[in-house]
């Protein structure tokens, strides 16, 4: 990409451009067009923004956090009550996690409703499901770190569920806990997962996800993507009104981020992250409850036989992953997808009902 | 109660059956060996006055116990008796049928094994049975190996039960087997034993709550009902807390007798040691007619005390002669016990115009102030926790205040205003410190909210700015494309 001499501007931008020759790449990344009818609700971008918030607040927390069973609780207490703005950082990280899981879930819902997972975006969707799984794992591993009673016992119950997985349950339980019980060893591996493995994994998956999104452009919620007429031939042209991605869409996205930031600030100030008594393996609290996003599985486990309660969510994830191949209907209009949409509505009702039930019982 | 009657009935049946079997023989042999029958313990101060019977005397071991072989086959009742014995501590220690019933367990001839000549005694009578138990259980040499005391028989004789049995010949009183069982004896530490602490209240009540059975003695029968509602009863019966006193903790078991007014301080003090020590320092303790523990706290109905225990809502009308001799002004009041809980108050004895009333008032006020400060601090801390603040440091301070408050309340037993006031002040100042921490946190929470509003305002400004830019962009874009979005080919 040899830029002709006449396009080189002066000033700082020009100085850098001469040395980086990057304007072509930026133009390719930013100056794309998206269908006017595309309605993303900015949820993918919000998920990305929240991931950024979690990276920054998490890094700040790591400055004071001590990942050992002896010191973890005290260090979290220290962060919350002594460190300047420690309470804010911790509360932002706490609420950021909840909002991120919510926004990733809603993003997935938007993709489903608009049928954006269909040809040619099957891989975008599958990487998305992996992103969803990693986000949930973030929540699961992070929950233990404060090492209070809630953290300890929710993790005890959570890992026990993993221990019920057919065939590999025992090995999985041992792998997760690093021993027979939730202990210092568990805390260490959860910490390692939470601050090293999962962030790298999520970042990598996001890069792949967004690259594919960029390459394919946003889906039209009105027309199915045309297939090539014959092998290697050009796509059938579709008359679709387009608008620029930059700066129009980016500006809207920015406004959405500010709104989410405002929500985050309010939640962190009004309902700051708390801390229960320090974890005590000898005292089982009366009510052990997981975070809200695990309540449905938790409640399901209480009402059906153990194996079913464990295998059913695994099958659900498998169905999600393979959805683009299971749903062969090419239509994107809602009227023409009655089966997929009613199945989804039922699934959501079931999920919400189980969550509410789990929260109340 | 009913179970005991049933046991008595079974015993009689058994006797009858035995009489039929060995009737003739007994008549013959009795002439020669009448003296061998155990004497009545009631007439002898020591049960060992009769010929000692025991494991060594009977010689019955394991498979040579012919009693068991035959009796387990007679009928269901007999079978159950042998089974119950088989599961008992006695069976474990090798104490066999013949050790209590006499006879020769090595012979399988009923005419020999159950002959008077072989020392057969049948079922001991109720009075006699106490001596039968006492025979072994008073024998230090025999009991040493089991590490159990040997004074139960002596204690029993000194109990109300024992006095009634041996003195008045009243066999309706509780005897060893009524509480411990006869064939099915278990260790007191066995949770299924009737004498296991958690089971003691209902065991005593099996007779003592029976109005008909208790009628001749004119004693109340509602103690269990009252006790169940007391701090002690709730702790023991509802929470299975074995530290809580059962009936026998205060009355004694083998030596059961209600504690007297002179004894009650020592009885309560067995557990409430520190409180007893404080009480001993008081003016109350110096006076022979002074109030004892139960004067203010009651006995079976002890409840959690608080500051309301000091005074009646309205002072009762008492005049000088209620307490003082009108002639020489000496104290005549004997404030032993009040059945009505409302009467267990300082101003039942101390007249509102008296100096001692003023002192009681001072003690009450010091405590009430400290308790008020404690409650206020606790409420503030909960409030701070409610807005999401971490309050563990305030909780630590509050725990200190609690300790001081408990000590101040205990010091009431000294009746010394200075002692109580010093500790109450300490509690108050610690509670104050805890409250200050909580208030600081509440202020902090308010500041956070103020900061939040500022940040929100900044965000709103930014969003407005962005919306403005967005509008302008739309305009210029619409202008450039003649008000219509450009159509394009999606590839
Ligand atoms: C950390 C998690 C995720 C991030 C940061 C993320 C980010 C994004 C972004 C920025 C877009 C552009 C359009 C938009 O904003 O909606 C997008 C599109 C997309 N995402 Fe995600 N995503 C995540 C998770 C998921 C998940 C869980 C799924 C589905 C299982 C998914 C499926 C898709 C698909 C199919 C598209 C293309 C949509 C279209 O072309 O209209 N993503 N994602």
JSON list of C-alpha atoms in Angstrom, two decimals, chain A residues 142-271:
[
{"chain": "A", "resi": 142, "resn": "UNK", "atom": "CA", "xyz": [-14.45, -14.21, 39.97]},
{"chain": "A", "resi": 143, "resn": "UNK", "atom": "CA", "xyz": [-17.17, -15.01, 42.47]},
{"chain": "A", "resi": 144, "resn": "UNK", "atom": "CA", "xyz": [-14.78, -17.03, 44.66]},
{"chain": "A", "resi": 145, "resn": "UNK", "atom": "CA", "xyz": [-12.07, -14.40, 44.90]},
{"chain": "A", "resi": 146, "resn": "UNK", "atom": "CA", "xyz": [-13.44, -12.29, 47.83]},
{"chain": "A", "resi": 147, "resn": "UNK", "atom": "CA", "xyz": [-13.23, -15.50, 49.91]},
{"chain": "A", "resi": 148, "resn": "UNK", "atom": "CA", "xyz": [-16.25, -14.71, 52.06]},
{"chain": "A", "resi": 149, "resn": "UNK", "atom": "CA", "xyz": [-18.92, -17.19, 53.11]},
{"chain": "A", "resi": 150, "resn": "UNK", "atom": "CA", "xyz": [-21.06, -16.53, 50.05]},
{"chain": "A", "resi": 151, "resn": "UNK", "atom": "CA", "xyz": [-18.09, -16.96, 47.73]},
{"chain": "A", "resi": 152, "resn": "UNK", "atom": "CA", "xyz": [-16.89, -20.11, 49.41]},
{"chain": "A", "resi": 153, "resn": "UNK", "atom": "CA", "xyz": [-20.19, -21.94, 49.60]},
{"chain": "A", "resi": 154, "resn": "UNK", "atom": "CA", "xyz": [-21.49, -20.88, 46.20]},
{"chain": "A", "resi": 155, "resn": "UNK", "atom": "CA", "xyz": [-18.27, -22.26, 44.75]},
{"chain": "A", "resi": 156, "resn": "UNK", "atom": "CA", "xyz": [-18.58, -25.43, 46.80]},
{"chain": "A", "resi": 157, "resn": "UNK", "atom": "CA", "xyz": [-22.07, -25.97, 45.39]},
{"chain": "A", "resi": 158, "resn": "UNK", "atom": "CA", "xyz": [-21.05, -24.86, 41.89]},
{"chain": "A", "resi": 159, "resn": "UNK", "atom": "CA", "xyz": [-18.08, -27.20, 41.66]},
{"chain": "A", "resi": 160, "resn": "UNK", "atom": "CA", "xyz": [-20.23, -29.99, 43.08]},
{"chain": "A", "resi": 161, "resn": "UNK", "atom": "CA", "xyz": [-22.55, -29.51, 40.11]},
{"chain": "A", "resi": 162, "resn": "UNK", "atom": "CA", "xyz": [-19.55, -29.91, 37.81]},
{"chain": "A", "resi": 163, "resn": "UNK", "atom": "CA", "xyz": [-18.72, -33.08, 39.76]},
{"chain": "A", "resi": 164, "resn": "UNK", "atom": "CA", "xyz": [-22.05, -34.55, 38.68]},
{"chain": "A", "resi": 165, "resn": "UNK", "atom": "CA", "xyz": [-21.19, -34.47, 34.98]},
{"chain": "A", "resi": 166, "resn": "UNK", "atom": "CA", "xyz": [-21.46, -38.07, 33.74]},
{"chain": "A", "resi": 167, "resn": "UNK", "atom": "CA", "xyz": [-18.20, -40.04, 33.30]},
{"chain": "A", "resi": 168, "resn": "UNK", "atom": "CA", "xyz": [-15.72, -37.20, 33.88]},
{"chain": "A", "resi": 169, "resn": "UNK", "atom": "CA", "xyz": [-17.44, -35.65, 36.92]},
{"chain": "A", "resi": 170, "resn": "UNK", "atom": "CA", "xyz": [-14.95, -36.81, 39.56]},
{"chain": "A", "resi": 171, "resn": "UNK", "atom": "CA", "xyz": [-11.94, -35.82, 37.52]},
{"chain": "A", "resi": 172, "resn": "UNK", "atom": "CA", "xyz": [-13.53, -32.47, 36.68]},
{"chain": "A", "resi": 173, "resn": "UNK", "atom": "CA", "xyz": [-14.31, -31.79, 40.32]},
{"chain": "A", "resi": 174, "resn": "UNK", "atom": "CA", "xyz": [-10.75, -32.55, 41.31]},
{"chain": "A", "resi": 175, "resn": "UNK", "atom": "CA", "xyz": [-9.43, -30.41, 38.49]},
{"chain": "A", "resi": 176, "resn": "UNK", "atom": "CA", "xyz": [-11.60, -27.45, 39.46]},
{"chain": "A", "resi": 177, "resn": "UNK", "atom": "CA", "xyz": [-10.91, -27.63, 43.18]},
{"chain": "A", "resi": 178, "resn": "UNK", "atom": "CA", "xyz": [-7.36, -28.84, 43.11]},
{"chain": "A", "resi": 179, "resn": "UNK", "atom": "CA", "xyz": [-8.26, -31.31, 45.86]},
{"chain": "A", "resi": 180, "resn": "UNK", "atom": "CA", "xyz": [-11.26, -32.75, 47.63]},
{"chain": "A", "resi": 181, "resn": "UNK", "atom": "CA", "xyz": [-12.54, -29.44, 49.01]},
{"chain": "A", "resi": 182, "resn": "UNK", "atom": "CA", "xyz": [-12.63, -25.80, 48.00]},
{"chain": "A", "resi": 183, "resn": "UNK", "atom": "CA", "xyz": [-9.34, -24.57, 49.44]},
{"chain": "A", "resi": 184, "resn": "UNK", "atom": "CA", "xyz": [-6.31, -22.39, 48.89]},
{"chain": "A", "resi": 185, "resn": "UNK", "atom": "CA", "xyz": [-5.53, -24.50, 45.82]},
{"chain": "A", "resi": 186, "resn": "UNK", "atom": "CA", "xyz": [-8.98, -23.72, 44.38]},
{"chain": "A", "resi": 187, "resn": "UNK", "atom": "CA", "xyz": [-8.52, -20.02, 45.01]},
{"chain": "A", "resi": 188, "resn": "UNK", "atom": "CA", "xyz": [-5.16, -20.07, 43.23]},
{"chain": "A", "resi": 189, "resn": "UNK", "atom": "CA", "xyz": [-6.41, -21.75, 40.11]},
{"chain": "A", "resi": 190, "resn": "UNK", "atom": "CA", "xyz": [-9.56, -19.65, 39.97]},
{"chain": "A", "resi": 191, "resn": "UNK", "atom": "CA", "xyz": [-7.41, -16.53, 40.29]},
{"chain": "A", "resi": 192, "resn": "UNK", "atom": "CA", "xyz": [-5.10, -17.70, 37.51]},
{"chain": "A", "resi": 193, "resn": "UNK", "atom": "CA", "xyz": [-8.06, -18.43, 35.25]},
{"chain": "A", "resi": 194, "resn": "UNK", "atom": "CA", "xyz": [-9.76, -15.16, 36.07]},
{"chain": "A", "resi": 195, "resn": "UNK", "atom": "CA", "xyz": [-6.86, -12.77, 35.55]},
{"chain": "A", "resi": 196, "resn": "UNK", "atom": "CA", "xyz": [-4.75, -14.54, 32.94]},
{"chain": "A", "resi": 197, "resn": "UNK", "atom": "CA", "xyz": [-6.34, -17.33, 30.95]},
{"chain": "A", "resi": 198, "resn": "UNK", "atom": "CA", "xyz": [-9.86, -15.98, 30.48]},
{"chain": "A", "resi": 199, "resn": "UNK", "atom": "CA", "xyz": [-8.89, -12.37, 29.58]},
{"chain": "A", "resi": 200, "resn": "UNK", "atom": "CA", "xyz": [-6.44, -13.60, 26.91]},
{"chain": "A", "resi": 201, "resn": "UNK", "atom": "CA", "xyz": [-9.00, -16.07, 25.63]},
{"chain": "A", "resi": 202, "resn": "UNK", "atom": "CA", "xyz": [-11.77, -13.50, 25.54]},
{"chain": "A", "resi": 203, "resn": "UNK", "atom": "CA", "xyz": [-9.55, -10.91, 23.85]},
{"chain": "A", "resi": 204, "resn": "UNK", "atom": "CA", "xyz": [-8.49, -13.42, 21.21]},
{"chain": "A", "resi": 205, "resn": "UNK", "atom": "CA", "xyz": [-12.05, -14.57, 20.59]},
{"chain": "A", "resi": 206, "resn": "UNK", "atom": "CA", "xyz": [-13.28, -10.97, 20.38]},
{"chain": "A", "resi": 207, "resn": "UNK", "atom": "CA", "xyz": [-10.62, -10.18, 17.74]},
{"chain": "A", "resi": 208, "resn": "UNK", "atom": "CA", "xyz": [-11.73, -13.16, 15.65]},
{"chain": "A", "resi": 209, "resn": "UNK", "atom": "CA", "xyz": [-15.41, -12.36, 16.22]},
{"chain": "A", "resi": 210, "resn": "UNK", "atom": "CA", "xyz": [-15.06, -8.71, 15.20]},
{"chain": "A", "resi": 211, "resn": "UNK", "atom": "CA", "xyz": [-12.83, -9.54, 12.25]},
{"chain": "A", "resi": 212, "resn": "UNK", "atom": "CA", "xyz": [-15.52, -11.80, 10.86]},
{"chain": "A", "resi": 213, "resn": "UNK", "atom": "CA", "xyz": [-18.19, -9.20, 11.59]},
{"chain": "A", "resi": 214, "resn": "UNK", "atom": "CA", "xyz": [-16.09, -6.65, 9.73]},
{"chain": "A", "resi": 215, "resn": "UNK", "atom": "CA", "xyz": [-15.45, -8.91, 6.78]},
{"chain": "A", "resi": 216, "resn": "UNK", "atom": "CA", "xyz": [-19.10, -9.80, 6.33]},
{"chain": "A", "resi": 217, "resn": "UNK", "atom": "CA", "xyz": [-20.64, -6.47, 7.23]},
{"chain": "A", "resi": 218, "resn": "UNK", "atom": "CA", "xyz": [-23.78, -6.23, 9.34]},
{"chain": "A", "resi": 219, "resn": "UNK", "atom": "CA", "xyz": [-26.66, -8.44, 8.40]},
{"chain": "A", "resi": 220, "resn": "UNK", "atom": "CA", "xyz": [-29.83, -7.01, 7.04]},
{"chain": "A", "resi": 221, "resn": "UNK", "atom": "CA", "xyz": [-32.79, -7.84, 9.25]},
{"chain": "A", "resi": 222, "resn": "UNK", "atom": "CA", "xyz": [-35.01, -7.66, 6.15]},
{"chain": "A", "resi": 223, "resn": "UNK", "atom": "CA", "xyz": [-33.43, -9.87, 3.51]},
{"chain": "A", "resi": 224, "resn": "UNK", "atom": "CA", "xyz": [-31.60, -13.14, 3.73]},
{"chain": "A", "resi": 225, "resn": "UNK", "atom": "CA", "xyz": [-27.99, -12.87, 2.56]},
{"chain": "A", "resi": 226, "resn": "UNK", "atom": "CA", "xyz": [-27.92, -13.83, -1.15]},
{"chain": "A", "resi": 227, "resn": "UNK", "atom": "CA", "xyz": [-25.93, -16.94, -1.97]},
{"chain": "A", "resi": 228, "resn": "UNK", "atom": "CA", "xyz": [-23.47, -16.97, -4.92]},
{"chain": "A", "resi": 229, "resn": "UNK", "atom": "CA", "xyz": [-25.27, -18.10, -8.10]},
{"chain": "A", "resi": 230, "resn": "UNK", "atom": "CA", "xyz": [-22.59, -20.59, -8.94]},
{"chain": "A", "resi": 231, "resn": "UNK", "atom": "CA", "xyz": [-19.33, -21.65, -7.42]},
{"chain": "A", "resi": 232, "resn": "UNK", "atom": "CA", "xyz": [-16.92, -18.71, -7.32]},
{"chain": "A", "resi": 233, "resn": "UNK", "atom": "CA", "xyz": [-19.44, -16.43, -9.04]},
{"chain": "A", "resi": 234, "resn": "UNK", "atom": "CA", "xyz": [-20.40, -12.96, -7.79]},
{"chain": "A", "resi": 235, "resn": "UNK", "atom": "CA", "xyz": [-23.15, -12.50, -5.26]},
{"chain": "A", "resi": 236, "resn": "UNK", "atom": "CA", "xyz": [-26.61, -11.63, -6.41]},
{"chain": "A", "resi": 237, "resn": "UNK", "atom": "CA", "xyz": [-26.97, -7.86, -5.98]},
{"chain": "A", "resi": 238, "resn": "UNK", "atom": "CA", "xyz": [-29.54, -6.69, -3.46]},
{"chain": "A", "resi": 239, "resn": "UNK", "atom": "CA", "xyz": [-30.89, -3.17, -3.33]},
{"chain": "A", "resi": 240, "resn": "UNK", "atom": "CA", "xyz": [-30.21, -2.30, 0.29]},
{"chain": "A", "resi": 241, "resn": "UNK", "atom": "CA", "xyz": [-29.96, 1.33, 1.50]},
{"chain": "A", "resi": 242, "resn": "UNK", "atom": "CA", "xyz": [-26.67, 1.84, 3.37]},
{"chain": "A", "resi": 243, "resn": "UNK", "atom": "CA", "xyz": [-25.23, 4.39, 5.79]},
{"chain": "A", "resi": 244, "resn": "UNK", "atom": "CA", "xyz": [-21.65, 5.05, 6.91]},
{"chain": "A", "resi": 245, "resn": "UNK", "atom": "CA", "xyz": [-20.33, 3.13, 9.90]},
{"chain": "A", "resi": 246, "resn": "UNK", "atom": "CA", "xyz": [-17.97, 5.98, 10.80]},
{"chain": "A", "resi": 247, "resn": "UNK", "atom": "CA", "xyz": [-18.71, 8.42, 12.25]},
{"chain": "A", "resi": 248, "resn": "UNK", "atom": "CA", "xyz": [-22.51, 7.93, 12.37]},
{"chain": "A", "resi": 249, "resn": "UNK", "atom": "CA", "xyz": [-22.81, 4.50, 13.92]},
{"chain": "A", "resi": 250, "resn": "UNK", "atom": "CA", "xyz": [-19.73, 5.00, 16.10]},
{"chain": "A", "resi": 251, "resn": "UNK", "atom": "CA", "xyz": [-21.22, 8.19, 17.56]},
{"chain": "A", "resi": 252, "resn": "UNK", "atom": "CA", "xyz": [-24.44, 6.41, 18.48]},
{"chain": "A", "resi": 253, "resn": "UNK", "atom": "CA", "xyz": [-22.41, 3.62, 20.00]},
{"chain": "A", "resi": 254, "resn": "UNK", "atom": "CA", "xyz": [-20.49, 6.17, 22.07]},
{"chain": "A", "resi": 255, "resn": "UNK", "atom": "CA", "xyz": [-23.73, 7.63, 23.39]},
{"chain": "A", "resi": 256, "resn": "UNK", "atom": "CA", "xyz": [-24.84, 4.12, 24.35]},
{"chain": "A", "resi": 257, "resn": "UNK", "atom": "CA", "xyz": [-21.57, 3.61, 26.23]},
{"chain": "A", "resi": 258, "resn": "UNK", "atom": "CA", "xyz": [-22.14, 6.80, 28.18]},
{"chain": "A", "resi": 259, "resn": "UNK", "atom": "CA", "xyz": [-25.59, 5.61, 29.16]},
{"chain": "A", "resi": 260, "resn": "UNK", "atom": "CA", "xyz": [-24.16, 2.29, 30.34]},
{"chain": "A", "resi": 261, "resn": "UNK", "atom": "CA", "xyz": [-21.43, 4.16, 32.22]},
{"chain": "A", "resi": 262, "resn": "UNK", "atom": "CA", "xyz": [-24.11, 6.23, 33.94]},
{"chain": "A", "resi": 263, "resn": "UNK", "atom": "CA", "xyz": [-25.95, 3.04, 34.96]},
{"chain": "A", "resi": 264, "resn": "UNK", "atom": "CA", "xyz": [-22.68, 1.61, 36.24]},
{"chain": "A", "resi": 265, "resn": "UNK", "atom": "CA", "xyz": [-21.95, 4.71, 38.33]},
{"chain": "A", "resi": 266, "resn": "UNK", "atom": "CA", "xyz": [-25.43, 4.73, 39.86]},
{"chain": "A", "resi": 267, "resn": "UNK", "atom": "CA", "xyz": [-25.38, 1.01, 40.68]},
{"chain": "A", "resi": 268, "resn": "UNK", "atom": "CA", "xyz": [-21.86, 1.16, 42.16]},
{"chain": "A", "resi": 269, "resn": "UNK", "atom": "CA", "xyz": [-22.71, 4.17, 44.35]},
{"chain": "A", "resi": 270, "resn": "UNK", "atom": "CA", "xyz": [-26.15, 3.13, 45.52]},
{"chain": "A", "resi": 271, "resn": "UNK", "atom": "CA", "xyz": [-25.58, -0.60, 45.85]}
]
